[in-house]
Short mmCIF file of C-alpha atoms in Angstrom, two decimals:
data_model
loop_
_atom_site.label_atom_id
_atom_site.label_comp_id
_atom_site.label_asym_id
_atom_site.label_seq_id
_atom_site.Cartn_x
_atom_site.Cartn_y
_atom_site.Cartn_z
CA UNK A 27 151.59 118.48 45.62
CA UNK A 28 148.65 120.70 45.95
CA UNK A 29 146.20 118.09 43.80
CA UNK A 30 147.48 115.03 46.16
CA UNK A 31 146.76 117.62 48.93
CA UNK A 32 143.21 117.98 48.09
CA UNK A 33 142.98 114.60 47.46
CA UNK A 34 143.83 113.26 50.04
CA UNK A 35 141.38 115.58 52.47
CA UNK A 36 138.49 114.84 50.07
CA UNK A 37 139.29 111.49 50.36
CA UNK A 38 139.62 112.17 54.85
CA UNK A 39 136.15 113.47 54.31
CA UNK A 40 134.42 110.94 52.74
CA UNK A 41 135.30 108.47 54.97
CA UNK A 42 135.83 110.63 58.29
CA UNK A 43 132.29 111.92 58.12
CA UNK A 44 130.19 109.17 57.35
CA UNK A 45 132.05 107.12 60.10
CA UNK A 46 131.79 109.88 62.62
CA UNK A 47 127.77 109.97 61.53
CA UNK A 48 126.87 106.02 61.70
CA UNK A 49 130.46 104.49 62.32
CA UNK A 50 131.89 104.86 65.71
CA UNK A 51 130.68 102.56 68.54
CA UNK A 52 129.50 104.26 71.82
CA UNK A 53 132.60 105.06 73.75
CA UNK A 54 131.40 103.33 77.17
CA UNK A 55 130.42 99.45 77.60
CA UNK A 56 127.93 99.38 80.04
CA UNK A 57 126.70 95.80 79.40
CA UNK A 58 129.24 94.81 82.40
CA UNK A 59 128.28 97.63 84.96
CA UNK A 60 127.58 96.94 88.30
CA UNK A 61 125.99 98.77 91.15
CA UNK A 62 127.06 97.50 94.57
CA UNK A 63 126.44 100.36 96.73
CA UNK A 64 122.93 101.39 98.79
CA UNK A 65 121.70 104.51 99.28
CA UNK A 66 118.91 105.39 101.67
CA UNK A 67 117.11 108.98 100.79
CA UNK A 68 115.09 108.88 103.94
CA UNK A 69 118.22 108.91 106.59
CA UNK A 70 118.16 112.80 104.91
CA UNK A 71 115.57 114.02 103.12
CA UNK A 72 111.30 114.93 103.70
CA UNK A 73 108.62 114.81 102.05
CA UNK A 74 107.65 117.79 100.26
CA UNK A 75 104.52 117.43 101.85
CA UNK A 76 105.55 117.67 105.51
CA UNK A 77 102.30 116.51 106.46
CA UNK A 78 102.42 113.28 104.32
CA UNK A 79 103.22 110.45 107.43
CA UNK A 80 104.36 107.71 106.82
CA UNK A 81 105.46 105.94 103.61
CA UNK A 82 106.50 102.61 102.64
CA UNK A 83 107.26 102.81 99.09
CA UNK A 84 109.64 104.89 96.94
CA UNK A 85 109.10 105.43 93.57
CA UNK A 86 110.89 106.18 90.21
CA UNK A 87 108.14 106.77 87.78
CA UNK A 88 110.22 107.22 84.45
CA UNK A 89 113.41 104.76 83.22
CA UNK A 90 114.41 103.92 80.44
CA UNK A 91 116.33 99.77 79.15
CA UNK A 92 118.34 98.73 75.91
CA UNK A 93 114.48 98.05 74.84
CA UNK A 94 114.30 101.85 73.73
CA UNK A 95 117.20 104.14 74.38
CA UNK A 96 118.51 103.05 77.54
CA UNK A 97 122.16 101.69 78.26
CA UNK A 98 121.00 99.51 80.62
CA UNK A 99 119.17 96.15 80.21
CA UNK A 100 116.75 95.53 82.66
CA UNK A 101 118.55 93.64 84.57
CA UNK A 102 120.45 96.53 85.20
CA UNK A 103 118.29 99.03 85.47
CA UNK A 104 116.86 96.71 88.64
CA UNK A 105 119.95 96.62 90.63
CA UNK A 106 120.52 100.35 89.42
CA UNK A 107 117.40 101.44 91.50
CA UNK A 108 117.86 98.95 94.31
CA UNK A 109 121.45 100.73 94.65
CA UNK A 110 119.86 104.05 94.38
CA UNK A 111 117.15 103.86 97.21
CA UNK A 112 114.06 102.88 95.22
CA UNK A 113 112.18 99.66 96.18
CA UNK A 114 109.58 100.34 93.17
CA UNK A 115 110.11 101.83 89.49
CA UNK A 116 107.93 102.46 86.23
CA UNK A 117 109.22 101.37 83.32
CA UNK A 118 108.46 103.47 80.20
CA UNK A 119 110.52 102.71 77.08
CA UNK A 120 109.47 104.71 74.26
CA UNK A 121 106.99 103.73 72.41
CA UNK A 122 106.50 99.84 73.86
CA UNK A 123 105.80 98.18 77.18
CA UNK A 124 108.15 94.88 76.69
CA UNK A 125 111.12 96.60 78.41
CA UNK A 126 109.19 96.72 81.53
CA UNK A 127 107.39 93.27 81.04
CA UNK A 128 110.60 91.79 81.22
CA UNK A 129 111.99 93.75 84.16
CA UNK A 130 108.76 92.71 85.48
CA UNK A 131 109.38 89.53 85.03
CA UNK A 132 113.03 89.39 86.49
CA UNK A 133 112.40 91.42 89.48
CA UNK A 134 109.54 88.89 90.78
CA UNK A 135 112.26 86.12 90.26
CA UNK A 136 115.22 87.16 91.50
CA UNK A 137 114.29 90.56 93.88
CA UNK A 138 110.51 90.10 95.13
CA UNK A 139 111.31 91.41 98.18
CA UNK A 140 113.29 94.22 97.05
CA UNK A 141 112.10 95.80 94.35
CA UNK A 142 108.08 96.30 92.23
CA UNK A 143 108.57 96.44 89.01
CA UNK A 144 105.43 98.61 87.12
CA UNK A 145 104.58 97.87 83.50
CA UNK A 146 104.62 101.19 81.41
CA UNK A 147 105.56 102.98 77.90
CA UNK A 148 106.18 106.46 76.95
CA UNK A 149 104.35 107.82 74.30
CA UNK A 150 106.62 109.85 72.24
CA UNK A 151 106.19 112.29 69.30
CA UNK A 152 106.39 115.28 68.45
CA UNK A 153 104.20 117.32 70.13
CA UNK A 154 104.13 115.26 73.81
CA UNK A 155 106.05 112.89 75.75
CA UNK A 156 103.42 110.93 78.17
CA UNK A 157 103.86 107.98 80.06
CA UNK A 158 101.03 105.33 79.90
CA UNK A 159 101.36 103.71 83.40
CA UNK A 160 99.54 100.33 84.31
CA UNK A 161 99.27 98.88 80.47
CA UNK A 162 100.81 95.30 79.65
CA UNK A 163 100.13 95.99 75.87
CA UNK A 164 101.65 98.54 73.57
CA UNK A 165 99.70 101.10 72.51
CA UNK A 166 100.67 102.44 68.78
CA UNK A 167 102.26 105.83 68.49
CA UNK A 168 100.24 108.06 65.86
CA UNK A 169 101.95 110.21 63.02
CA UNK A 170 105.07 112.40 64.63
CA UNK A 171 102.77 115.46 65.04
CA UNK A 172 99.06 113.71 66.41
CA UNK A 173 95.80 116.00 66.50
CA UNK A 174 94.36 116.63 69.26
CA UNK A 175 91.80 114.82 68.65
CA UNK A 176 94.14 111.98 68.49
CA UNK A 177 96.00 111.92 71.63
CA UNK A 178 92.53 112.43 73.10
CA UNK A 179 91.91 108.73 71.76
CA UNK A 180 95.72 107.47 73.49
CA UNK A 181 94.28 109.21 76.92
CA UNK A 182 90.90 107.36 76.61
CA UNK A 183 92.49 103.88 75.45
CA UNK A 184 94.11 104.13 78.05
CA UNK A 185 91.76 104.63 80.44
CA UNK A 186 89.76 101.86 78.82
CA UNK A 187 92.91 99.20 79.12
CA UNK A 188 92.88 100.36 83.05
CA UNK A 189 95.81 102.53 82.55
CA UNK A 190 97.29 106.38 83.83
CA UNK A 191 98.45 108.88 81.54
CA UNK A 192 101.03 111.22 83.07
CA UNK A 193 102.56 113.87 81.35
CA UNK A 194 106.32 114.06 81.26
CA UNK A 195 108.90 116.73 81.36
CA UNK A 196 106.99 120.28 80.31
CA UNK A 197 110.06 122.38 81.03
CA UNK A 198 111.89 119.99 78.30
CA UNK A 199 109.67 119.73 76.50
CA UNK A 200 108.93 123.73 75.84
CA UNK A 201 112.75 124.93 76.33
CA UNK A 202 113.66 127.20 73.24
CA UNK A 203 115.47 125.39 70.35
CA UNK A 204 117.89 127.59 68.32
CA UNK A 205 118.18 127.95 64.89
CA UNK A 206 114.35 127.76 64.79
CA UNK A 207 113.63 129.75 68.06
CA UNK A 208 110.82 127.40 68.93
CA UNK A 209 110.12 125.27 71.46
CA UNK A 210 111.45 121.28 71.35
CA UNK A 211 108.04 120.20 71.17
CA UNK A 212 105.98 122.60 68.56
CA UNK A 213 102.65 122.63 70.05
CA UNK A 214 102.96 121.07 73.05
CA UNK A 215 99.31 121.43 74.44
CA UNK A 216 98.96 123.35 77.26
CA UNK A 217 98.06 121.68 81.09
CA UNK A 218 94.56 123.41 80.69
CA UNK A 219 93.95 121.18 77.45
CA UNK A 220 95.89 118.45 78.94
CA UNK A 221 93.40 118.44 81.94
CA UNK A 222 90.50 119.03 79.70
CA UNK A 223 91.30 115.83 78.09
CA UNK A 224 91.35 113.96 81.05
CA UNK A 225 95.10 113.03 81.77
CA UNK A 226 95.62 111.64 85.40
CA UNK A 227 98.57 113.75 86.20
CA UNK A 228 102.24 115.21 85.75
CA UNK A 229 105.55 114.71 86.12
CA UNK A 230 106.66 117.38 88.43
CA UNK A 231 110.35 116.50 88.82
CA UNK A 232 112.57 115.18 85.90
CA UNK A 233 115.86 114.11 86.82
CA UNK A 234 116.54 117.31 88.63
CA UNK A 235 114.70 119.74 87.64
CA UNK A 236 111.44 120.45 89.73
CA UNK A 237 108.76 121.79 87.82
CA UNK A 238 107.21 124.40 89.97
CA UNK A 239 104.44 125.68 87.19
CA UNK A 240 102.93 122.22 87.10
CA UNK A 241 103.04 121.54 90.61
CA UNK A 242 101.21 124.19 91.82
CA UNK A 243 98.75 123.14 88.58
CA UNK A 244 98.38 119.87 90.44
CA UNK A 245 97.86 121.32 93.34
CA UNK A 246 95.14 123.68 92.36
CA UNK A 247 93.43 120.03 90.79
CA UNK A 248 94.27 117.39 93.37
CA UNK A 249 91.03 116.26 93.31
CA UNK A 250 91.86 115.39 89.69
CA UNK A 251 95.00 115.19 89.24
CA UNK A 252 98.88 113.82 91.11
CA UNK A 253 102.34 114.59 91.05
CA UNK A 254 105.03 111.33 89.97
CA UNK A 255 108.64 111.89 89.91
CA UNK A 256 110.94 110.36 87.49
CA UNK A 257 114.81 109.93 86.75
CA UNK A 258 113.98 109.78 82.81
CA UNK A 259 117.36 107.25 83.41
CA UNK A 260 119.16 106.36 79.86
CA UNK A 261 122.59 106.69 81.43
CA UNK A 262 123.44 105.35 84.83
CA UNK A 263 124.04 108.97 86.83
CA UNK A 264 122.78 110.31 90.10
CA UNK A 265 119.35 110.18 91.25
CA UNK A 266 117.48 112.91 92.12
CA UNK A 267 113.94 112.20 93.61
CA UNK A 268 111.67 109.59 94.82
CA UNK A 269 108.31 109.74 95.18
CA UNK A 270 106.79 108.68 98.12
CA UNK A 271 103.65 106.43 98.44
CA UNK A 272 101.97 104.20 101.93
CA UNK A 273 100.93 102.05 100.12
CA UNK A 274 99.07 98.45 101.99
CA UNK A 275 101.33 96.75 100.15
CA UNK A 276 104.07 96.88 98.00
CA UNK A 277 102.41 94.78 94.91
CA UNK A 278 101.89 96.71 91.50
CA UNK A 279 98.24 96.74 92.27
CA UNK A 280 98.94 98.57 95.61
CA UNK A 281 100.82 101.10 94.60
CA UNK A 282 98.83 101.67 91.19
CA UNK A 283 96.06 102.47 93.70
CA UNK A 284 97.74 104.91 95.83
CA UNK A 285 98.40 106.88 92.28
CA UNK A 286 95.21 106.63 91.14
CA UNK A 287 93.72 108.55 94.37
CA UNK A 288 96.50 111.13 93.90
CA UNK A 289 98.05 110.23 97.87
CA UNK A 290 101.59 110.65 97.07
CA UNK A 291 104.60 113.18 97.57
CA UNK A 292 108.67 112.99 97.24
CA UNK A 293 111.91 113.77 98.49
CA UNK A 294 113.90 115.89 96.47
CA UNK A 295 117.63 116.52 96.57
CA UNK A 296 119.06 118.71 93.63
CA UNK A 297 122.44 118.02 94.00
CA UNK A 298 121.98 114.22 93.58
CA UNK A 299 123.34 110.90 94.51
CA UNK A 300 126.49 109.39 95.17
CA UNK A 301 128.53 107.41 94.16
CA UNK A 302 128.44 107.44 90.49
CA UNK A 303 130.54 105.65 88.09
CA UNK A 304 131.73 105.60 84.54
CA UNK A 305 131.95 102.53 81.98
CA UNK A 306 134.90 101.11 81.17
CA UNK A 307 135.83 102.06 77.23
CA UNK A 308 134.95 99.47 74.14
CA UNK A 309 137.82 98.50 72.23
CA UNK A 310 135.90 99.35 69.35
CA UNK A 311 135.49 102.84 70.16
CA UNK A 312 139.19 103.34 69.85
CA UNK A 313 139.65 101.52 66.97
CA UNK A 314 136.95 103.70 64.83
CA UNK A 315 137.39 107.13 67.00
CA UNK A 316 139.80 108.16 64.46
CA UNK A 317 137.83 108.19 61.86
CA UNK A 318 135.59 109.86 63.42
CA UNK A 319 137.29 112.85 65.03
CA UNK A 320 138.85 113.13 61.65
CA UNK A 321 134.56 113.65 60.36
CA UNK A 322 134.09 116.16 63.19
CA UNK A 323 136.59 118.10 62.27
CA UNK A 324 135.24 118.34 58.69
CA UNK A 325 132.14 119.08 60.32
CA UNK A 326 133.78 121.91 62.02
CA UNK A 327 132.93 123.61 58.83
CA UNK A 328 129.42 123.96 58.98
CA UNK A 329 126.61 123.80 61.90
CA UNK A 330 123.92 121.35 61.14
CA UNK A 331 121.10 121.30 63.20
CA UNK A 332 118.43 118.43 62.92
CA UNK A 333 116.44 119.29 65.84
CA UNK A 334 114.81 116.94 68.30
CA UNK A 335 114.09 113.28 67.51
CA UNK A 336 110.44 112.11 66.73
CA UNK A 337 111.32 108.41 68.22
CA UNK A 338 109.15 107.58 64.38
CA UNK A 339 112.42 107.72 61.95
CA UNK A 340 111.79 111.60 61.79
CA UNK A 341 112.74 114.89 63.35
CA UNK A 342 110.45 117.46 64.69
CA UNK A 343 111.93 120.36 63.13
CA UNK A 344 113.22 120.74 59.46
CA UNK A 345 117.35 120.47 58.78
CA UNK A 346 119.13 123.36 58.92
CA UNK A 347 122.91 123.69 57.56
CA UNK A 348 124.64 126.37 58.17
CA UNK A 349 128.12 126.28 56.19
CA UNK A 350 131.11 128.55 56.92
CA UNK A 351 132.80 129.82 53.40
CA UNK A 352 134.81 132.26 55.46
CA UNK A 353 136.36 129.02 56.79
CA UNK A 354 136.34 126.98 54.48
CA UNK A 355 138.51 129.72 52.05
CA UNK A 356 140.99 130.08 54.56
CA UNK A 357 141.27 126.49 55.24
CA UNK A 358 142.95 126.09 51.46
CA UNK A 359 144.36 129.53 52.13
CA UNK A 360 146.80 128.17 54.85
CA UNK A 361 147.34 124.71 52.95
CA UNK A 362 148.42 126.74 49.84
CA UNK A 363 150.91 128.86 51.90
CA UNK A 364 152.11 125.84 53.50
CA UNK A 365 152.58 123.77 50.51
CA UNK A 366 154.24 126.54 49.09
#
């Protein structure tokens, strides 16, 4: 009894983990979602600038489609900032600009009057996430962990392809990652260097967390530099912050050209939208979930940490495994006294 024991839960754990580590579909099934209400942030919020006037535009600077690591296609992610109170976004998929080409393209068919769409990519690696605004072609993502010198050459191809390079998410981006007890980023250049190398701003709000260090940085270089907001939207959730532009307009060209003299500000509410909504569940999900509860619980055994993806088929930080004997004895402790 003991051998068909252990049999049996080597036999759980080479299927359970596996499945629970490439095998179980994403629980929600968001290619149906729809978002029929409106929300209007300027019935209750100001400008952070309370001297800013008037504004016609209202920005999200930082979404993500299905064309990187989105949920949403961006079709979706359209009528998911319509519903939200934005009548202009930026879409930056990771490491390509077709995402937003083709939101581009179905927001001046179907919602020209409702919605700009702005053509975009984030650069992602290891050491920086940056969003190259204003760019219709990709630009190609160097080795996970770039020189400097190198993403001094993205910042001036940018430039050169009529582009803005906006730096995302510093609090993220430097937050403490345990086991290693380094930040998420390793060497995440500093906003000095950053400004040295001649990036046109930062994003001061990320979902909802307002970045106070690099605000005031931007505000002690507004000749140089400006402030963008951005949801950094994968999942359909609240929203958080718009930034606000007057722009002549409300064309891509417009609005580009408010950024690029740094005339901007936005409305900020930290508790966030409503309403918000969950999928519905794939019938998949619950057909594989099994399995792979049955692999987490193996896992249960040991910690593995893999730390933060490069978005280059890497991981910034080596793979740590840390496996608990102690458990593991007394797991075949307790099935011995049972069988027994």
């Amino acid at each position: 009894v003991l051998v068909l024991s252990i049999i049996v839960i080597l036999l759980l754990v080479a299927v359970g983990i596996p499945v629970s580590d490439n095998g179980v579909p994403q629980p929600g099934d968001y290619t149906q979602m729809e978002f029929k209400w409106t929300t209007d942030p300027r019935s209750y919020l100001s400008p952070m600038n309370s001297t800013f006037g008037d504004y016609n535009v209202l920005l999200d600077a930082h979404l993500h489609t299905t064309y990187s690591d989105g949920v949403l296609s961006p079709k979706q992610v359209i009528e998911y900032a319509i519903a939200n109170g934005y009548n202009a976004i930026i879409v930056t998929d990771h490491q390509t600009v077709e995402g937003s080409l083709v939101a581009k393209e179905y927001a001046e068919k179907h919602y020209r009057d409702q919605i700009t769409v702005i053509t975009g990519m984030e650069y992602t690696c290891c050491r920086i996430h940056m969003n190259l605004i204003g760019i219709n072609e990709s630009i190609a993502v160097s080795p996970p962990f770039p020189s400097d010198d190198e993403l001094r050459d993205v910042i001036n191809k940018v430039h050169d392809m009529g582009g803005m390079v906006i730096v995302n998410h510093i609090p993220w981006s430097n937050t403490t990652m345990l086991p290693w007890g380094d930040a998420r980023l390793p060497g995440n250049p500093t906003r000095e260097e950053l400004f040295d190398w001649g990036v046109d701003g930062f994003e001061v709000v990320n979902q909802n967390t307002f970045d106070l260090r690099s605000y005031q940085f931007v505000q002690d270089h507004s000749d140089r530099l400006v402030a963008l907001t951005g949801s950094d939207m994968h999942y359909p959730a609240s929203s958080y912050a718009w930034t606000t532009i007057n722009a002549t307009d409300r064309s891509a060209e417009a609005i580009l050209d408010e950024i690029r003299n740094r005339r901007t500000s936005f409305l900020l509410d930290a508790s966030g939208t409503r309403p918000v909504q969950d999928p519905p569940f794939k019938d998949d999900y619950f057909k594989y979930a099994p399995w792979g509860l049955i692999g987490d619980y193996f896992y249960g055994y040991a910690d593995r940490y893999r730390g933060q993806y490069s978005f280059q088929g890497t991981f910034c930080q080596p793979e740590v495994v840390d496996r608990h004997g102690a458990m593991m004895g007394w797991f075949f402790l307790w099935l011995l006294v049972s069988i027994l």
